Amino acid sequence: MTNTDAIVLKGITKRFGNTVANDKIDLSVKQGEVHALIGENGAGKSTLMNILYGMFKPDEGQIYVNGELCNFNSPRDSIIHGIGMVHQHFMLSPSLTVAENISLGHPPTNGLLWKPKILEEKLKEYKNIFKFDVSLDTVTSDLSVGMMQRVEIIKTLYRGAKVIILDEPTAVLTPQESDELFITIRRLTNLGHTVIFISHKLKEIMEISDSITVMRAGKVVNTVKKTETTQRDLAQMMIGRDLVGVNPKPVEVGKKVLDITNLVVESNVGKRQVDNISFSLNLGEILGVAGVEGNGQTELTEAILGTRKVKSGEIVMFDTNVNNLPVENRLRLGMAFIPQDRIIEGLALPLTVRDNLILKLRNYQPISKNGLMRWGEVNKKCKELIENYQVKVGSEMDLVSSLSGGNMQKVVVARELSTEPALVIACQPTRGVDIGAAEYIRSMLLKLRDDGNAVLLISADLDEIMELSDRVIVMFEGRKTGELLSKDADAYKLGELMFTVGSDE
Amino acid sequence: MLPEKQKKVWNVLGDLLRIVLIVLFAFVLNTIILFLSKKDVSLVYTSMFKGAFGDVYNFARTIRWSLPLIFTGLSFAVSSRSGIFNIGAEGQLYLGAFAAAWVSFTFVSLPSWLLIPLAILAAIIAGTLYSMLAGWITETFQTSIIVVSLMLNYIAILFTEYLVRYPFYIPGTLGDSGSTQYIADAAYLRNIIPGTNATTGVFIALIAVLIIALINNATVVGYEARIIGGNKRFALFSGLPVTRRTMMVYAISGALAGLGGAVEVLGVHHRFIVNFAPGLGFDGIVVSLLANGNPLLIPISALFMGAMNSGSITVEMFGKVPKSMTDILMGLIILTITIQYTPQFVQYCRAWFTKKHTKMKGNN
């Protein structure tokens, strides 16, 4: 191992519109080390790595690779300079074989003819190093997630990568697969490769990395050696601000409307995403679910909605066990659901605002009668909703795709609240929404609570959680790591729970 | 209220204009081809027009060829509206045709007013069940509806041929020419133009068009089907009974195709002939795409396709151009429609439209 810097970034700034995603970032990564890059959602980690990988061009700043000033216009340029990236969502074609995926874009030829032997020879050494005992002719879709990730890593090596960026590599892995990944990473650094490791999970960062750079709000807070820091310090650096709950109303607990006991939910590939969670929610309160994204919140909410199967445990809603009820029946009990991704789950983009707005009321009079839609009434109702929720749209017959993100979200909220639900599951309700619309949506949630309804608020935005919730639970790796009243909560306490500081101490 | 009504009218007119533009564009390309191959362009087109609309008999032939396309076109329009690319209309049409033929050559003693509805009902049931089979396979095993419905077409076509050649084979009769016996006279659909194949099937087709338009635009289930087509995951998250609605769409789509088969048998062939309708299912897809899936415009786009079919005969006789020119024309139309769906083109049009739209708003 030498002590030369493999990568040096100087004064990198990247703006998207008015937001500064990266603000004068300086970062140096030594050759042969595992360098962890950590920070909250939206801290600018991914942007920075995409710049290093040539996906984005920085507005300001320089990139040096092995001391040489580089100008990357596309990933092709960065690959030539020995940088490889393994994305969180794999860039593999599932129907191709392992060999085809690895050599995609860089075919094994002797300049003229297709020579699969060259590929096999080259890959033989990797196979030994990484214990990759899979035939190159295996179709990729038959591999496990961990194996696919190894194919991705081998792909970067085959293209000559010396520096490998791993974007939240453990997010999709089971604990055993994570352990194997760490062994792989160690083998890579032993061979002189450099690894940049993006993660939220302090425990594994302390396990695998040599140096750690903490980012917050587009800036580098600090770079420290692992031996000179603790999980607690890191968590404080990541949160780095005082959050104050501004929710003034004392909790007046009403009837229990959602009761979850020992809930276990698995991902599509059988990974345990919600691990034995219990909590309850009463009328007249907002329960915040804090936690870094990807710690089981999505699976939890989908299980409550009914689009995901419960493995074990119970979900009781309005005194009804809903474990085996379809979504339809659960909604009829008085639940509404604001999904986390309005484009994928919350709207039908090819259709009109009207079609999107009236869906939940379609079986109510006077919107429909005897199975027939009454479009006159529909239009009247749509105009009313558009006005009440201040949706900026020319006419309800406009396509919903022509709206801005904030107004799309208002359409979602207006529709979900149109049935006057007593229980609202709000998942990331203000994500990607302009400040005005976000404030408006938050005030709607508070008003719901003040009117005596129950809100389950899932948000990766700690400020939002602190501002709205009466009570907060924290999720980490599918488990509930804490539950506290928001008047007892502060940023550090939540941060420690979110990153489970000291879970191994 | 008025502006919305106006907008609706404009939407229909816009779709109509779209049909005209696509056809016009295809004809321009076709003219270039004719011109390059040194054909008499005006002679070709006049003979084509005469063949399609020249006199009452030609017009009747145009109607005869348009009719089945209305049914298969509707069938495809219904399913594609819910995002289901069901290309199984052909197979469903064959089964429907055979079911109608079987009823009407088996229950020969029944009177017309009972026999015809019974035959039609049998055809609808056959088409519905076969389409739901495709739907069941697709939804249960999460396979591709395109592949499933395409393969089921072959099974249906060959199965009906088997029925004709084995269980329903009567030696020394029509069986040897690959068809069943003739159906009872009572099952014949009446001609609306004497001495031609233009039958009361026209009214059945128009009723079907109206019913589908009504389901699409006026009912809650039709609205739900549109939402499912707009975003299936959104529909699931909104608690729509997605599987039930999807199966309903398969059923309606198959019923329409089966009905088309009945109209062919009762109106034109009066027996089931092996392999009698090659391509009707696929031409129906073109009809639906041309009409942008709007049921009210499907008769118009079907009429156009029927006219091309009908005119192709005279093109060959008098226009000195092979009949296959209509195939070229058809190909050009499909090509033109396809261009519309390429992302770049859509983006370009959208940008142009929004620019215009905002300008209009600015003027307000």
PDB file of N, CA and C in Angstrom, chain A residues 302 305 327-328 331 343-348 350-351 355 358-360 362 368 371-373 375 379 383 396 398 415, chain B residues 1 4 7-8 217-221 223-224 226-227 229-231 233-234 236-241 244 350 357 361:
ATOM      1  N   GLU A 302     -46.764  -0.571   2.759  1.00  0.00           N
ATOM      2  CA  GLU A 302     -47.457  -1.418   1.791  1.00  0.00           C
ATOM      3  C   GLU A 302     -48.225  -2.544   2.479  1.00  0.00           C
ATOM      4  N   LEU A 305     -51.362  -0.919   3.771  1.00  0.00           N
ATOM      5  CA  LEU A 305     -52.305  -0.671   2.673  1.00  0.00           C
ATOM      6  C   LEU A 305     -52.895  -1.981   2.159  1.00  0.00           C
ATOM      7  N   VAL A 327     -57.104  -4.411  -0.502  1.00  0.00           N
ATOM      8  CA  VAL A 327     -56.932  -2.969  -0.347  1.00  0.00           C
ATOM      9  C   VAL A 327     -58.287  -2.262  -0.282  1.00  0.00           C
ATOM     10  N   GLU A 328     -59.144  -2.636  -1.237  1.00  0.00           N
ATOM     11  CA  GLU A 328     -60.475  -2.047  -1.360  1.00  0.00           C
ATOM     12  C   GLU A 328     -61.200  -1.970  -0.015  1.00  0.00           C
ATOM     13  N   LEU A 331     -59.612   0.382   2.590  1.00  0.00           N
ATOM     14  CA  LEU A 331     -59.885   1.794   2.327  1.00  0.00           C
ATOM     15  C   LEU A 331     -61.303   2.126   2.789  1.00  0.00           C
ATOM     16  N   ILE A 343     -45.570   9.501  -9.015  1.00  0.00           N
ATOM     17  CA  ILE A 343     -45.537   9.140 -10.437  1.00  0.00           C
ATOM     18  C   ILE A 343     -45.850   7.653 -10.606  1.00  0.00           C
ATOM     19  N   ILE A 344     -45.272   6.820  -9.735  1.00  0.00           N
ATOM     20  CA  ILE A 344     -45.408   5.381  -9.915  1.00  0.00           C
ATOM     21  C   ILE A 344     -46.688   4.861  -9.279  1.00  0.00           C
ATOM     22  N   GLU A 345     -47.035   5.385  -8.103  1.00  0.00           N
ATOM     23  CA  GLU A 345     -48.141   4.795  -7.360  1.00  0.00           C
ATOM     24  C   GLU A 345     -49.308   5.746  -7.129  1.00  0.00           C
ATOM     25  N   GLY A 346     -49.105   7.031  -7.383  1.00  0.00           N
ATOM     26  CA  GLY A 346     -50.116   7.982  -6.967  1.00  0.00           C
ATOM     27  C   GLY A 346     -50.938   8.614  -8.072  1.00  0.00           C
ATOM     28  N   LEU A 347     -50.517   8.440  -9.316  1.00  0.00           N
ATOM     29  CA  LEU A 347     -51.233   9.100 -10.403  1.00  0.00           C
ATOM     30  C   LEU A 347     -51.210   8.227 -11.648  1.00  0.00           C
ATOM     31  N   ALA A 348     -52.207   8.446 -12.502  1.00  0.00           N
ATOM     32  CA  ALA A 348     -52.155   7.852 -13.836  1.00  0.00           C
ATOM     33  C   ALA A 348     -51.779   8.981 -14.792  1.00  0.00           C
ATOM     34  N   PRO A 350     -50.979   9.408 -17.950  1.00  0.00           N
ATOM     35  CA  PRO A 350     -51.536   9.696 -19.281  1.00  0.00           C
ATOM     36  C   PRO A 350     -52.949  10.274 -19.225  1.00  0.00           C
ATOM     37  N   LEU A 351     -53.563  10.281 -18.060  1.00  0.00           N
ATOM     38  CA  LEU A 351     -54.965  10.684 -17.984  1.00  0.00           C
ATOM     39  C   LEU A 351     -55.109  12.120 -17.466  1.00  0.00           C
ATOM     40  N   ASP A 355     -59.776  12.598 -14.103  1.00  0.00           N
ATOM     41  CA  ASP A 355     -59.716  11.149 -13.873  1.00  0.00           C
ATOM     42  C   ASP A 355     -58.926  10.827 -12.613  1.00  0.00           C
ATOM     43  N   ILE A 358     -60.952  12.137  -9.074  1.00  0.00           N
ATOM     44  CA  ILE A 358     -62.261  11.692  -8.617  1.00  0.00           C
ATOM     45  C   ILE A 358     -62.267  10.214  -8.231  1.00  0.00           C
ATOM     46  N   LEU A 359     -61.116   9.547  -8.397  1.00  0.00           N
ATOM     47  CA  LEU A 359     -61.085   8.084  -8.289  1.00  0.00           C
ATOM     48  C   LEU A 359     -61.699   7.568  -6.989  1.00  0.00           C
ATOM     49  N   LYS A 360     -61.342   8.187  -5.865  1.00  0.00           N
ATOM     50  CA  LYS A 360     -61.776   7.635  -4.587  1.00  0.00           C
ATOM     51  C   LYS A 360     -63.270   7.851  -4.345  1.00  0.00           C
ATOM     52  N   ARG A 362     -65.562   7.577  -6.726  1.00  0.00           N
ATOM     53  CA  ARG A 362     -66.317   7.093  -7.884  1.00  0.00           C
ATOM     54  C   ARG A 362     -67.557   6.288  -7.498  1.00  0.00           C
ATOM     55  N   SER A 368     -71.560   9.076  -8.830  1.00  0.00           N
ATOM     56  CA  SER A 368     -72.085   8.045  -9.721  1.00  0.00           C
ATOM     57  C   SER A 368     -73.392   7.535  -9.143  1.00  0.00           C
ATOM     58  N   GLY A 371     -74.127   2.669 -11.032  1.00  0.00           N
ATOM     59  CA  GLY A 371     -73.001   2.245 -11.874  1.00  0.00           C
ATOM     60  C   GLY A 371     -72.687   3.176 -13.016  1.00  0.00           C
ATOM     61  N   LEU A 372     -73.398   4.291 -13.116  1.00  0.00           N
ATOM     62  CA  LEU A 372     -73.109   5.241 -14.190  1.00  0.00           C
ATOM     63  C   LEU A 372     -72.459   6.487 -13.611  1.00  0.00           C
ATOM     64  N   MET A 373     -71.383   6.930 -14.267  1.00  0.00           N
ATOM     65  CA  MET A 373     -70.719   8.153 -13.831  1.00  0.00           C
ATOM     66  C   MET A 373     -71.606   9.338 -14.182  1.00  0.00           C
ATOM     67  N   TRP A 375     -70.929  12.844 -15.022  1.00  0.00           N
ATOM     68  CA  TRP A 375     -69.767  13.705 -15.262  1.00  0.00           C
ATOM     69  C   TRP A 375     -70.037  15.152 -14.885  1.00  0.00           C
ATOM     70  N   ASN A 379     -67.458  17.039 -12.592  1.00  0.00           N
ATOM     71  CA  ASN A 379     -66.794  18.312 -12.900  1.00  0.00           C
ATOM     72  C   ASN A 379     -66.981  19.315 -11.774  1.00  0.00           C
ATOM     73  N   LYS A 383     -63.874  20.868  -9.632  1.00  0.00           N
ATOM     74  CA  LYS A 383     -63.636  22.318  -9.506  1.00  0.00           C
ATOM     75  C   LYS A 383     -63.511  22.697  -8.036  1.00  0.00           C
ATOM     76  N   GLU A 396     -59.926  21.032 -15.263  1.00  0.00           N
ATOM     77  CA  GLU A 396     -59.803  19.662 -14.769  1.00  0.00           C
ATOM     78  C   GLU A 396     -59.618  18.677 -15.925  1.00  0.00           C
ATOM     79  N   ASP A 398     -57.308  19.087 -18.197  1.00  0.00           N
ATOM     80  CA  ASP A 398     -55.893  19.072 -18.575  1.00  0.00           C
ATOM     81  C   ASP A 398     -55.268  17.742 -18.168  1.00  0.00           C
ATOM     82  N   ARG A 415     -57.303  14.097  -3.627  1.00  0.00           N
ATOM     83  CA  ARG A 415     -58.066  12.884  -3.903  1.00  0.00           C
ATOM     84  C   ARG A 415     -58.156  12.005  -2.659  1.00  0.00           C
TER      85      ARG A 415
ATOM     86  N   MET B   1     -69.821  24.980 -18.376  1.00  0.00           N
ATOM     87  CA  MET B   1     -70.200  23.708 -18.991  1.00  0.00           C
ATOM     88  C   MET B   1     -69.897  23.713 -20.477  1.00  0.00           C
ATOM     89  N   GLU B   4     -66.324  22.835 -21.881  1.00  0.00           N
ATOM     90  CA  GLU B   4     -65.971  21.419 -21.813  1.00  0.00           C
ATOM     91  C   GLU B   4     -66.600  20.626 -22.942  1.00  0.00           C
ATOM     92  N   LYS B   7     -64.788  21.268 -25.922  1.00  0.00           N
ATOM     93  CA  LYS B   7     -63.514  20.577 -25.904  1.00  0.00           C
ATOM     94  C   LYS B   7     -63.695  19.131 -26.351  1.00  0.00           C
ATOM     95  N   LYS B   8     -64.780  18.506 -25.870  1.00  0.00           N
ATOM     96  CA  LYS B   8     -65.058  17.125 -26.226  1.00  0.00           C
ATOM     97  C   LYS B   8     -65.229  16.990 -27.735  1.00  0.00           C
ATOM     98  N   ASN B 217     -67.348   5.458 -21.543  1.00  0.00           N
ATOM     99  CA  ASN B 217     -67.458   6.856 -21.143  1.00  0.00           C
ATOM    100  C   ASN B 217     -68.469   7.120 -20.042  1.00  0.00           C
ATOM    101  N   ALA B 218     -69.399   6.196 -19.847  1.00  0.00           N
ATOM    102  CA  ALA B 218     -70.485   6.550 -18.934  1.00  0.00           C
ATOM    103  C   ALA B 218     -70.519   5.699 -17.671  1.00  0.00           C
ATOM    104  N   THR B 219     -69.809   4.576 -17.639  1.00  0.00           N
ATOM    105  CA  THR B 219     -69.972   3.703 -16.482  1.00  0.00           C
ATOM    106  C   THR B 219     -68.774   3.797 -15.540  1.00  0.00           C
ATOM    107  N   VAL B 220     -69.014   3.386 -14.301  1.00  0.00           N
ATOM    108  CA  VAL B 220     -67.934   3.375 -13.310  1.00  0.00           C
ATOM    109  C   VAL B 220     -66.890   2.324 -13.695  1.00  0.00           C
ATOM    110  N   VAL B 221     -67.355   1.163 -14.147  1.00  0.00           N
ATOM    111  CA  VAL B 221     -66.384   0.116 -14.500  1.00  0.00           C
ATOM    112  C   VAL B 221     -65.524   0.551 -15.689  1.00  0.00           C
ATOM    113  N   TYR B 223     -64.697   3.594 -16.383  1.00  0.00           N
ATOM    114  CA  TYR B 223     -63.748   4.563 -15.828  1.00  0.00           C
ATOM    115  C   TYR B 223     -62.609   3.825 -15.122  1.00  0.00           C
ATOM    116  N   GLU B 224     -62.971   2.785 -14.368  1.00  0.00           N
ATOM    117  CA  GLU B 224     -61.933   2.018 -13.671  1.00  0.00           C
ATOM    118  C   GLU B 224     -60.993   1.354 -14.668  1.00  0.00           C
ATOM    119  N   ARG B 226     -60.198   2.466 -17.525  1.00  0.00           N
ATOM    120  CA  ARG B 226     -59.294   3.502 -18.054  1.00  0.00           C
ATOM    121  C   ARG B 226     -58.164   3.773 -17.066  1.00  0.00           C
ATOM    122  N   ILE B 227     -58.506   3.820 -15.769  1.00  0.00           N
ATOM    123  CA  ILE B 227     -57.470   4.056 -14.758  1.00  0.00           C
ATOM    124  C   ILE B 227     -56.432   2.924 -14.795  1.00  0.00           C
ATOM    125  N   GLY B 229     -55.619   1.141 -17.295  1.00  0.00           N
ATOM    126  CA  GLY B 229     -54.776   1.356 -18.470  1.00  0.00           C
ATOM    127  C   GLY B 229     -53.800   2.492 -18.261  1.00  0.00           C
ATOM    128  N   GLY B 230     -54.211   3.489 -17.467  1.00  0.00           N
ATOM    129  CA  GLY B 230     -53.358   4.654 -17.239  1.00  0.00           C
ATOM    130  C   GLY B 230     -52.165   4.331 -16.366  1.00  0.00           C
ATOM    131  N   ASN B 231     -52.354   3.521 -15.347  1.00  0.00           N
ATOM    132  CA  ASN B 231     -51.262   3.132 -14.453  1.00  0.00           C
ATOM    133  C   ASN B 231     -51.775   2.008 -13.551  1.00  0.00           C
ATOM    134  N   ARG B 233     -50.247   0.052 -11.414  1.00  0.00           N
ATOM    135  CA  ARG B 233     -49.790   0.062 -10.022  1.00  0.00           C
ATOM    136  C   ARG B 233     -50.588   1.074  -9.208  1.00  0.00           C
ATOM    137  N   PHE B 234     -50.854   2.196  -9.819  1.00  0.00           N
ATOM    138  CA  PHE B 234     -51.686   3.214  -9.173  1.00  0.00           C
ATOM    139  C   PHE B 234     -53.066   2.627  -8.881  1.00  0.00           C
ATOM    140  N   LEU B 236     -53.831  -0.477  -8.363  1.00  0.00           N
ATOM    141  CA  LEU B 236     -53.686  -1.422  -7.256  1.00  0.00           C
ATOM    142  C   LEU B 236     -53.628  -0.665  -5.928  1.00  0.00           C
ATOM    143  N   PHE B 237     -52.826   0.393  -5.900  1.00  0.00           N
ATOM    144  CA  PHE B 237     -52.659   1.162  -4.676  1.00  0.00           C
ATOM    145  C   PHE B 237     -53.939   1.902  -4.307  1.00  0.00           C
ATOM    146  N   SER B 238     -54.802   2.118  -5.294  1.00  0.00           N
ATOM    147  CA  SER B 238     -56.042   2.827  -5.004  1.00  0.00           C
ATOM    148  C   SER B 238     -57.176   1.890  -4.658  1.00  0.00           C
ATOM    149  N   GLY B 239     -56.863   0.599  -4.566  1.00  0.00           N
ATOM    150  CA  GLY B 239     -57.875  -0.348  -4.134  1.00  0.00           C
ATOM    151  C   GLY B 239     -58.871  -0.738  -5.211  1.00  0.00           C
ATOM    152  N   LEU B 240     -58.527  -0.519  -6.469  1.00  0.00           N
ATOM    153  CA  LEU B 240     -59.413  -0.995  -7.527  1.00  0.00           C
ATOM    154  C   LEU B 240     -59.320  -2.510  -7.615  1.00  0.00           C
ATOM    155  N   PRO B 241     -60.447  -3.177  -7.914  1.00  0.00           N
ATOM    156  CA  PRO B 241     -60.385  -4.626  -8.082  1.00  0.00           C
ATOM    157  C   PRO B 241     -59.732  -4.949  -9.435  1.00  0.00           C
ATOM    158  N   ARG B 244     -60.289  -8.410 -11.269  1.00  0.00           N
ATOM    159  CA  ARG B 244     -61.668  -8.582 -11.729  1.00  0.00           C
ATOM    160  C   ARG B 244     -61.942  -7.710 -12.952  1.00  0.00           C
ATOM    161  N   ARG B 350     -45.562  17.262 -28.221  1.00  0.00           N
ATOM    162  CA  ARG B 350     -45.992  17.791 -26.931  1.00  0.00           C
ATOM    163  C   ARG B 350     -45.409  19.182 -26.721  1.00  0.00           C
ATOM    164  N   HIS B 357     -50.307  26.101 -26.452  1.00  0.00           N
ATOM    165  CA  HIS B 357     -51.281  26.147 -25.365  1.00  0.00           C
ATOM    166  C   HIS B 357     -51.016  27.339 -24.454  1.00  0.00           C
ATOM    167  N   LYS B 361     -53.179  30.636 -23.517  1.00  0.00           N
ATOM    168  CA  LYS B 361     -53.501  31.058 -22.161  1.00  0.00           C
ATOM    169  C   LYS B 361     -53.064  32.495 -21.952  1.00  0.00           C
TER     170      LYS B 361
END
